[in-house]
Short mmCIF file of N, CA, C and O in Angstrom, two decimals:
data_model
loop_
_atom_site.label_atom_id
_atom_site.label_comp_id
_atom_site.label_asym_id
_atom_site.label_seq_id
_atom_site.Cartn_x
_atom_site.Cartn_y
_atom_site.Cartn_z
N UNK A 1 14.36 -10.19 12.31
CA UNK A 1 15.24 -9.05 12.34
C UNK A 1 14.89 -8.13 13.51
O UNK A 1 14.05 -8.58 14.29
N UNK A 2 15.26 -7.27 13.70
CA UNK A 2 15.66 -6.21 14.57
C UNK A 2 14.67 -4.95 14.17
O UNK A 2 14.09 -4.44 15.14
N UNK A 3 14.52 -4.64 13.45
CA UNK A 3 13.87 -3.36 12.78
C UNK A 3 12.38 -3.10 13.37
O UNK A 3 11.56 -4.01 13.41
N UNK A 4 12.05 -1.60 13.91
CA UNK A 4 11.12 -1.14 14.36
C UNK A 4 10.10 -0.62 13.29
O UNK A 4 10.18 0.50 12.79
N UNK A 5 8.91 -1.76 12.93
CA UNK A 5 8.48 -0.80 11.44
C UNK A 5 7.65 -0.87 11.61
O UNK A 5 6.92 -1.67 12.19
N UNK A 6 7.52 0.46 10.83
CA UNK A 6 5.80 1.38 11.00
C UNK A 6 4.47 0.58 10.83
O UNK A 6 4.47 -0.52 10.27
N UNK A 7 3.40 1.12 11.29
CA UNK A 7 2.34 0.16 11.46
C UNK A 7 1.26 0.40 10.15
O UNK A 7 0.26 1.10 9.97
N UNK A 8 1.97 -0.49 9.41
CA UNK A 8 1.02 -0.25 7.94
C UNK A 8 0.09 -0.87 7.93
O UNK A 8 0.07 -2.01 8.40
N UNK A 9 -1.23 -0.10 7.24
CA UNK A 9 -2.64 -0.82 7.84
C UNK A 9 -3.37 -0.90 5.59
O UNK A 9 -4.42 -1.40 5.19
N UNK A 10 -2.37 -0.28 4.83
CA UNK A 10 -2.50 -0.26 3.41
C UNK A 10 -1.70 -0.31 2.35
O UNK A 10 -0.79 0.51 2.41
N UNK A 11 -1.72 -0.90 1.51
CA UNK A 11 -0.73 -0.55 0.68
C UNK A 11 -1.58 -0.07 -0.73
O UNK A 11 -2.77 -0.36 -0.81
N UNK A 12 -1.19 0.36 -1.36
CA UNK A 12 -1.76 0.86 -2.78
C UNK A 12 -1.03 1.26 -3.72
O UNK A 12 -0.41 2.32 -3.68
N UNK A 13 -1.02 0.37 -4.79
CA UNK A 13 0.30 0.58 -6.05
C UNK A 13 -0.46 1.86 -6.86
O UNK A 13 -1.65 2.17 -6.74
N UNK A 14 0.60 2.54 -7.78
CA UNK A 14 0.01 3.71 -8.20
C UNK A 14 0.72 3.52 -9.39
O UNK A 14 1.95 3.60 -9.33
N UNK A 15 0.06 3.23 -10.75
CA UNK A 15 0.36 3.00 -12.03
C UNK A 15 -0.19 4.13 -12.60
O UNK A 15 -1.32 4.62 -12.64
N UNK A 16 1.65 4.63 -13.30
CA UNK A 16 1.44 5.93 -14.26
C UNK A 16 1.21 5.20 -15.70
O UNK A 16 1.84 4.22 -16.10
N UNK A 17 0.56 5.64 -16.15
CA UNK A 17 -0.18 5.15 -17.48
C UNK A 17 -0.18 6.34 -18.61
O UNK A 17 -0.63 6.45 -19.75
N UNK A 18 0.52 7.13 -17.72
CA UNK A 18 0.36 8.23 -19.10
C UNK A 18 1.42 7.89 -20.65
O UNK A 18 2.30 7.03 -20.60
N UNK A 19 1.23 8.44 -21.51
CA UNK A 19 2.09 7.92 -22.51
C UNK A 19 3.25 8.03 -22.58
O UNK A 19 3.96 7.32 -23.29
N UNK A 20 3.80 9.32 -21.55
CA UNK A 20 5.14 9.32 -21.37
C UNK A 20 5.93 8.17 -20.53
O UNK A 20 7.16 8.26 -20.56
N UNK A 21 5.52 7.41 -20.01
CA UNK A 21 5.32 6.79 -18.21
C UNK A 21 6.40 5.63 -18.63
O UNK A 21 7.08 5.10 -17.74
N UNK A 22 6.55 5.22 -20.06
CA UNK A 22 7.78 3.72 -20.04
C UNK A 22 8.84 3.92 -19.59
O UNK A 22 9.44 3.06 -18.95
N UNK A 23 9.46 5.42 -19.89
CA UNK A 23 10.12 6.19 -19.72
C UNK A 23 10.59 6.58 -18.60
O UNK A 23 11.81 6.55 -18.42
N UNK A 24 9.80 6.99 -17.73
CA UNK A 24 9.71 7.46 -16.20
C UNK A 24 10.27 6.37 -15.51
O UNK A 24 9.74 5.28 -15.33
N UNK A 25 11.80 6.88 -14.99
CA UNK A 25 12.03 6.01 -13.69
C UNK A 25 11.47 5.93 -12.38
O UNK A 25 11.87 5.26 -11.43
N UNK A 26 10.19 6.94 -12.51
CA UNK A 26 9.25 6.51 -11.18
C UNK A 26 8.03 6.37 -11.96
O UNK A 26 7.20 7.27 -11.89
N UNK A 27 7.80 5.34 -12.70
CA UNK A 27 5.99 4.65 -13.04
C UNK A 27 5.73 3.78 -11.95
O UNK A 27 4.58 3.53 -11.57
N UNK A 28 6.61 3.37 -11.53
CA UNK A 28 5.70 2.20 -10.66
C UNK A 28 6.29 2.68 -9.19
O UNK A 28 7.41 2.90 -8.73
N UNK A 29 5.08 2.73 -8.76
CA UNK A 29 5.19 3.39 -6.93
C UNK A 29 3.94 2.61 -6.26
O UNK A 29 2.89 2.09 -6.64
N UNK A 30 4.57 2.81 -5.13
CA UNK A 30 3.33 2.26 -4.16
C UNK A 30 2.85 3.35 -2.87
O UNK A 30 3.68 4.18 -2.51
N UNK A 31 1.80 3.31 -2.36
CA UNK A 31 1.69 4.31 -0.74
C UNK A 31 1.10 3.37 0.14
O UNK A 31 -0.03 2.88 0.17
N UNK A 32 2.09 3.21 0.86
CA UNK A 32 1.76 2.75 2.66
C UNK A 32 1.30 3.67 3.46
O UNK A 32 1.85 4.74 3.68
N UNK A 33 -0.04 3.16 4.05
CA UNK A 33 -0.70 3.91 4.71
C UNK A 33 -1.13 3.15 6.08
O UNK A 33 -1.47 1.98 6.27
N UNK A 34 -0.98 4.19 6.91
CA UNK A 34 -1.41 4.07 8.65
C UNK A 34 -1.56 4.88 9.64
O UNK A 34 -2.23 5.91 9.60
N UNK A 35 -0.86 4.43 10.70
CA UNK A 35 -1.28 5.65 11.86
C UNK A 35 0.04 5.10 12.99
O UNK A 35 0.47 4.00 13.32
N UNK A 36 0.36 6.39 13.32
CA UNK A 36 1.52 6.12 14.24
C UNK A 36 0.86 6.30 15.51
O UNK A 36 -0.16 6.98 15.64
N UNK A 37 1.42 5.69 16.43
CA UNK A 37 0.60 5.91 17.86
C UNK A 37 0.92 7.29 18.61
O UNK A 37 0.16 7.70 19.49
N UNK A 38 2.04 7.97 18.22
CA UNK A 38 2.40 9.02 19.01
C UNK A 38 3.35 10.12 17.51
O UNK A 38 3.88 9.87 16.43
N UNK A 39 3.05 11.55 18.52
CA UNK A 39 3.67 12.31 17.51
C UNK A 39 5.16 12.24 17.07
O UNK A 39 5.66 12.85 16.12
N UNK A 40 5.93 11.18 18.16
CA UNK A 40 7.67 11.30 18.02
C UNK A 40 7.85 10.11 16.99
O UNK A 40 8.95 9.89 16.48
N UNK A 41 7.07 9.59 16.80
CA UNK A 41 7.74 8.18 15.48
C UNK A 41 7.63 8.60 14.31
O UNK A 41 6.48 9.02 14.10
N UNK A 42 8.33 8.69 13.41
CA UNK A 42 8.49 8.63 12.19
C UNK A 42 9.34 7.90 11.26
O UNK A 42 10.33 7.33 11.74
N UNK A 43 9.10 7.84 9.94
CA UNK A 43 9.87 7.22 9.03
C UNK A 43 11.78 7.22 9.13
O UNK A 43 12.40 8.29 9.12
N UNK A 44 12.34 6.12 9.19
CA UNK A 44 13.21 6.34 8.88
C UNK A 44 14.28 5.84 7.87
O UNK A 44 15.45 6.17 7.67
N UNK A 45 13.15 4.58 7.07
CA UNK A 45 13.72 4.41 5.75
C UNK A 45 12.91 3.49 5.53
O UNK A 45 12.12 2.91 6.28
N UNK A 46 13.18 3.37 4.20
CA UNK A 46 11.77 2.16 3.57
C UNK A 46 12.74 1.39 2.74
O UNK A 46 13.42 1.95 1.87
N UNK A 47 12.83 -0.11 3.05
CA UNK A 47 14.10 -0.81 2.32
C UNK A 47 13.33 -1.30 1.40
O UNK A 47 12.25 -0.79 1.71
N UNK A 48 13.09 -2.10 0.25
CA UNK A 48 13.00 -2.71 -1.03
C UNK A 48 13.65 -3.55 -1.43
O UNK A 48 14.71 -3.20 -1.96
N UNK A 49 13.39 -4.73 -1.38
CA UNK A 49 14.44 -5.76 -2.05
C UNK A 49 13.40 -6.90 -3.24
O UNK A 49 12.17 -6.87 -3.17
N UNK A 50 13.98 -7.62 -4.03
CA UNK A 50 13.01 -8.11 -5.19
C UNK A 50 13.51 -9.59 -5.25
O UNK A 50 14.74 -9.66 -5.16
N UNK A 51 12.99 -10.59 -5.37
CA UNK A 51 13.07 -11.82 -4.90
C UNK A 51 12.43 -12.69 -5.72
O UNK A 51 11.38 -12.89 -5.10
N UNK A 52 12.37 -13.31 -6.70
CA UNK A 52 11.85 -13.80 -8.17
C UNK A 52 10.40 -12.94 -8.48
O UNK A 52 10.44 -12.09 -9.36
N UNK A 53 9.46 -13.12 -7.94
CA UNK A 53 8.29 -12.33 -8.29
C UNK A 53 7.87 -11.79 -7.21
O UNK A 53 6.74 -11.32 -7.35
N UNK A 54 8.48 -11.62 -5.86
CA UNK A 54 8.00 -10.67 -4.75
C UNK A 54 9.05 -9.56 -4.65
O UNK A 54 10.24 -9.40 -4.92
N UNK A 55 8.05 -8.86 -4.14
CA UNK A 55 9.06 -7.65 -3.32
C UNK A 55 8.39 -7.30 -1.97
O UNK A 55 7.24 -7.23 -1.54
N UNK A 56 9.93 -7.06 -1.37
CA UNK A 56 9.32 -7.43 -0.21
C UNK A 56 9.71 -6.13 0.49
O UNK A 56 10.83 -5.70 0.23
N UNK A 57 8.94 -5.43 1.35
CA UNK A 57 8.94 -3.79 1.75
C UNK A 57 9.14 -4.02 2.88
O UNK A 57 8.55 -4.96 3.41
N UNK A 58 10.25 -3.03 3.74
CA UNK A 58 10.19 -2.79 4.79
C UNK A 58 10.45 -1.73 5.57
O UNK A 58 11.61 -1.49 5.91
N UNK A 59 9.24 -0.83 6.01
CA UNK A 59 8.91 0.31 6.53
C UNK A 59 9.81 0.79 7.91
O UNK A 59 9.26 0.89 9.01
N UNK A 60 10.98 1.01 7.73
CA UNK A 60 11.37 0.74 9.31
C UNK A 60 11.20 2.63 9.69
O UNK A 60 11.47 3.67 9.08
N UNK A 61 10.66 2.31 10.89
CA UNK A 61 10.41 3.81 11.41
C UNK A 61 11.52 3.71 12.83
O UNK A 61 12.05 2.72 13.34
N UNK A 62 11.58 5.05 13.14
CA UNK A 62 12.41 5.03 14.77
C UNK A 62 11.34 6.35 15.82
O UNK A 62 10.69 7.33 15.45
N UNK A 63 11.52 5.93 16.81
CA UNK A 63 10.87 6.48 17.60
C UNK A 63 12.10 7.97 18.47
O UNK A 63 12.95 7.69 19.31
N UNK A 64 11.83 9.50 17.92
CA UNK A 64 12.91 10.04 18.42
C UNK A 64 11.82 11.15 19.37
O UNK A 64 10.93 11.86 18.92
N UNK A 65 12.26 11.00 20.83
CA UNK A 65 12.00 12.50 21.47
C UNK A 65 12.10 13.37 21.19
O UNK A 65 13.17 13.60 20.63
N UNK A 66 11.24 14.39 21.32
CA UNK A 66 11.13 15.50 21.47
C UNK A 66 12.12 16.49 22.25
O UNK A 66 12.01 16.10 23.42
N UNK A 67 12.93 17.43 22.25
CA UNK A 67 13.40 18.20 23.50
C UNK A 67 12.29 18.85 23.97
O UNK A 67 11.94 18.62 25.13
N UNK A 68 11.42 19.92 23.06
CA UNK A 68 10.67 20.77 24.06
C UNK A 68 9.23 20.32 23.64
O UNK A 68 8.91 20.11 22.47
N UNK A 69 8.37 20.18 24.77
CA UNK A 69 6.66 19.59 24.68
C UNK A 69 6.72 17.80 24.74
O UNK A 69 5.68 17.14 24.70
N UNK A 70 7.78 17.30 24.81
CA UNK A 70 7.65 16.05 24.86
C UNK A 70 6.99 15.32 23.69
O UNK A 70 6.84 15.99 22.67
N UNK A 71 6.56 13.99 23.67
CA UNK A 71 6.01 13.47 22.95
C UNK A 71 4.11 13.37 23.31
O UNK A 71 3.79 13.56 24.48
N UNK A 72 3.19 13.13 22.46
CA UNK A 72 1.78 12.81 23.03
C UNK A 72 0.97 11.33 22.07
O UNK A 72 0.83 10.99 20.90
N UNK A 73 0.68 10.90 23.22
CA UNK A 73 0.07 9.70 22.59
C UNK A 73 -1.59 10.21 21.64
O UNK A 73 -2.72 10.39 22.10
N UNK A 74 -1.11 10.30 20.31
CA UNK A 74 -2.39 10.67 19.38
C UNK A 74 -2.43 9.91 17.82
O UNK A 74 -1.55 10.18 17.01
N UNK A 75 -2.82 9.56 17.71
CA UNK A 75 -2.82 9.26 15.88
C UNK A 75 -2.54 9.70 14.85
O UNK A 75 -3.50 10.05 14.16
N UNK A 76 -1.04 9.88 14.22
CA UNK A 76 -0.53 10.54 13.39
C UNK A 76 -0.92 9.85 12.23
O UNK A 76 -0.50 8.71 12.39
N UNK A 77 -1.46 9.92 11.21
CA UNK A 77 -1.38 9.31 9.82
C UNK A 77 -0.29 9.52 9.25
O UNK A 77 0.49 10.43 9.55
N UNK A 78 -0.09 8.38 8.04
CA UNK A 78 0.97 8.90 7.28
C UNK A 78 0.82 8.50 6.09
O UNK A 78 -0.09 7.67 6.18
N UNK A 79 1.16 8.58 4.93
CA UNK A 79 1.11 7.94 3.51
C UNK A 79 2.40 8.50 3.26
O UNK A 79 2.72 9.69 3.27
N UNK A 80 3.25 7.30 2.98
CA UNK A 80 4.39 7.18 2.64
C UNK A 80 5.05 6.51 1.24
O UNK A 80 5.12 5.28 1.25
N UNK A 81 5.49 7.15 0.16
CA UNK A 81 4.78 7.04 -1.29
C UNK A 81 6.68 6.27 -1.33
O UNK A 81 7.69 6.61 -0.71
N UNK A 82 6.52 5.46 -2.07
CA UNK A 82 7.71 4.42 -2.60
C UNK A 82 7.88 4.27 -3.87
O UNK A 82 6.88 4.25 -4.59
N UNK A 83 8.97 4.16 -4.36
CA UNK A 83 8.93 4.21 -5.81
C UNK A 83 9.96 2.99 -6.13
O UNK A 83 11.14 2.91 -5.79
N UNK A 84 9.25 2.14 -6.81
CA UNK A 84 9.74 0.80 -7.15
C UNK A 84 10.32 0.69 -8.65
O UNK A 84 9.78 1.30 -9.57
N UNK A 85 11.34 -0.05 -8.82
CA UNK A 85 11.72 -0.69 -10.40
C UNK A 85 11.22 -0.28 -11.36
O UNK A 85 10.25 -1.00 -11.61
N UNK A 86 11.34 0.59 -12.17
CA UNK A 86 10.62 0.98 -13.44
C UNK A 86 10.70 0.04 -14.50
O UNK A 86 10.71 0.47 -15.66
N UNK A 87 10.77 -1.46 -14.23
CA UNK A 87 11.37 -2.17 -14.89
C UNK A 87 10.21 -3.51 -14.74
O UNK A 87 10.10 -4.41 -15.56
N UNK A 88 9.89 -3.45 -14.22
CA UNK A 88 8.53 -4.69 -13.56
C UNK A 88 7.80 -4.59 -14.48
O UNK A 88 7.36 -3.49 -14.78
N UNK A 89 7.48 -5.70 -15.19
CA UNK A 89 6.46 -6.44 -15.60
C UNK A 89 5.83 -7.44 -15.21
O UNK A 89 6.62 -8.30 -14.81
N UNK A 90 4.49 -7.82 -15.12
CA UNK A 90 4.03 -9.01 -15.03
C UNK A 90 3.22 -9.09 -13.60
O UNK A 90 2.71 -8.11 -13.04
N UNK A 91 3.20 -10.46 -13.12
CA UNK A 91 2.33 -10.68 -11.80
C UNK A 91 3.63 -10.48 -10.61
O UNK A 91 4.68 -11.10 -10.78
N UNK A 92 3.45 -9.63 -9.49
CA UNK A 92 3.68 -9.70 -8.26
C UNK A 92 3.24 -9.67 -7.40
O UNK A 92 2.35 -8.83 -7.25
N UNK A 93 3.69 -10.83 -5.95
CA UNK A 93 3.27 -10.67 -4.76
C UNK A 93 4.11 -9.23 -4.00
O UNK A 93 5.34 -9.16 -3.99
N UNK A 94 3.34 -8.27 -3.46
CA UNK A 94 3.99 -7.37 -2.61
C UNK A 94 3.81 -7.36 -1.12
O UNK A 94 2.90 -6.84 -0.47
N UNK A 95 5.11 -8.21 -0.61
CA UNK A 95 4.96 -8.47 0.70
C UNK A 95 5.54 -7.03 1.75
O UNK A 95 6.71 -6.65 1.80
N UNK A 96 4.30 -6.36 2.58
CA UNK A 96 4.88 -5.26 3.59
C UNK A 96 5.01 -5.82 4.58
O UNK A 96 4.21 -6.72 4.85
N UNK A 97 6.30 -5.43 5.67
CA UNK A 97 5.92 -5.60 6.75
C UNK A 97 5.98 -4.86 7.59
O UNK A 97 6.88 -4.02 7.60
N UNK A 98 4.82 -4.94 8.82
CA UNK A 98 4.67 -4.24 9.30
C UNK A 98 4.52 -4.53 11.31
O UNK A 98 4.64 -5.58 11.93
N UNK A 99 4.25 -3.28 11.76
CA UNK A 99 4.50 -3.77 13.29
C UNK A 99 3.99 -4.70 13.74
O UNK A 99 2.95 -5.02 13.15
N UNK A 100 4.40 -5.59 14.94
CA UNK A 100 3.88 -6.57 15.61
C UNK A 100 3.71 -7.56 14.40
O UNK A 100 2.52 -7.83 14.30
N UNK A 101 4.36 -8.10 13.58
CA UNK A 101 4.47 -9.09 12.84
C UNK A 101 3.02 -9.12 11.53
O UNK A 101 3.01 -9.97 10.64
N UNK A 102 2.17 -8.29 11.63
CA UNK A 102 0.92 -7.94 11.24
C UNK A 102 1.34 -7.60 9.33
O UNK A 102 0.78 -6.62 8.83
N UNK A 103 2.04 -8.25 8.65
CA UNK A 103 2.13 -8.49 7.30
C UNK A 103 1.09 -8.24 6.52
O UNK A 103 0.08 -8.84 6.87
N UNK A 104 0.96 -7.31 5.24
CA UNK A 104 0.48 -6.80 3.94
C UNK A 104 0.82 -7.95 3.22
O UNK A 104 2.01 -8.27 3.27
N UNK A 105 -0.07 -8.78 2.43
CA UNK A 105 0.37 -8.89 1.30
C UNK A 105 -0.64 -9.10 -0.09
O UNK A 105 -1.63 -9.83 -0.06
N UNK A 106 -0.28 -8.46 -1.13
CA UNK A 106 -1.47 -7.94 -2.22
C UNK A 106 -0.66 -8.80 -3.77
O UNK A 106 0.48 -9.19 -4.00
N UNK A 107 -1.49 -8.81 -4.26
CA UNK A 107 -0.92 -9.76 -5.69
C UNK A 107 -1.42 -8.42 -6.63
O UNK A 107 -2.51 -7.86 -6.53
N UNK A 108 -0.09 -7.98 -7.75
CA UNK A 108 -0.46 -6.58 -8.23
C UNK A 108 -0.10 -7.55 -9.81
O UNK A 108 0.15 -8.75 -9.92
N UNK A 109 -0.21 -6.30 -11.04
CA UNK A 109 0.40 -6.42 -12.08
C UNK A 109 0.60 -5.25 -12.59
O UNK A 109 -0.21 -4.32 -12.55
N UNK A 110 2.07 -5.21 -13.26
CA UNK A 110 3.04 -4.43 -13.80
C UNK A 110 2.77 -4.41 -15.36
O UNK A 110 3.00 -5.39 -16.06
N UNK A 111 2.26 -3.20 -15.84
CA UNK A 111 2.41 -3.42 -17.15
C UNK A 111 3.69 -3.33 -18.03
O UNK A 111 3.63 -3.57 -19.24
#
């Protein structure tokens, strides 16, 4: 594909377990974590699609100028929190992808 996506260096699922949480259409989330090379890139959508037992993430960021101060080449972090299917149970592969072809992938479970 075509898509410019962010350079994810983590992923980390975040299971709400509280007793209210079956309930909650956001229990199951994940945070992608990295570092952008410069201050002008940022997020510009995070797609999600689900595929028998994977899901497969894709971080696409765009790179926009600055008008005033320009852009500077520095290390922006980011944690970028996703909120998946409140509906997942069981074993999944969670495939990210990320820049330069450099692919996440973690085997989670859904209670």
């Amino acid at each position: 594909d075509e898509f410019l996506y962010a350079p994810v260096s983590d992923v980390n699922v975040v299971h709400d377990m509280s007793p209210n949480a079956e309930n909650d259409p956001e229990r199951n989330k994940l945070v992608l974590s990295g570092f952008f090379s410069n201050n002008c890139t940022q997020f510009k959508d995070v797609k999600v699609s689900y595929h028998n037992n994977t899901i497969v993430i894709q971080p696409i960021s765009e790179y926009k100028a600055k008008a005033e101060g320009g852009c500077s080449n520095e290390k922006v972090s980011f944690n970028k929190l996703v909120v998946l299917d409140p509906k997942l149970k069981g074993d999944y592969l969670i495939h990210v992808r990320s820049l330069n072809g450099a692919a996440i992938n973690k085997l989670v479970y859904f209670e």
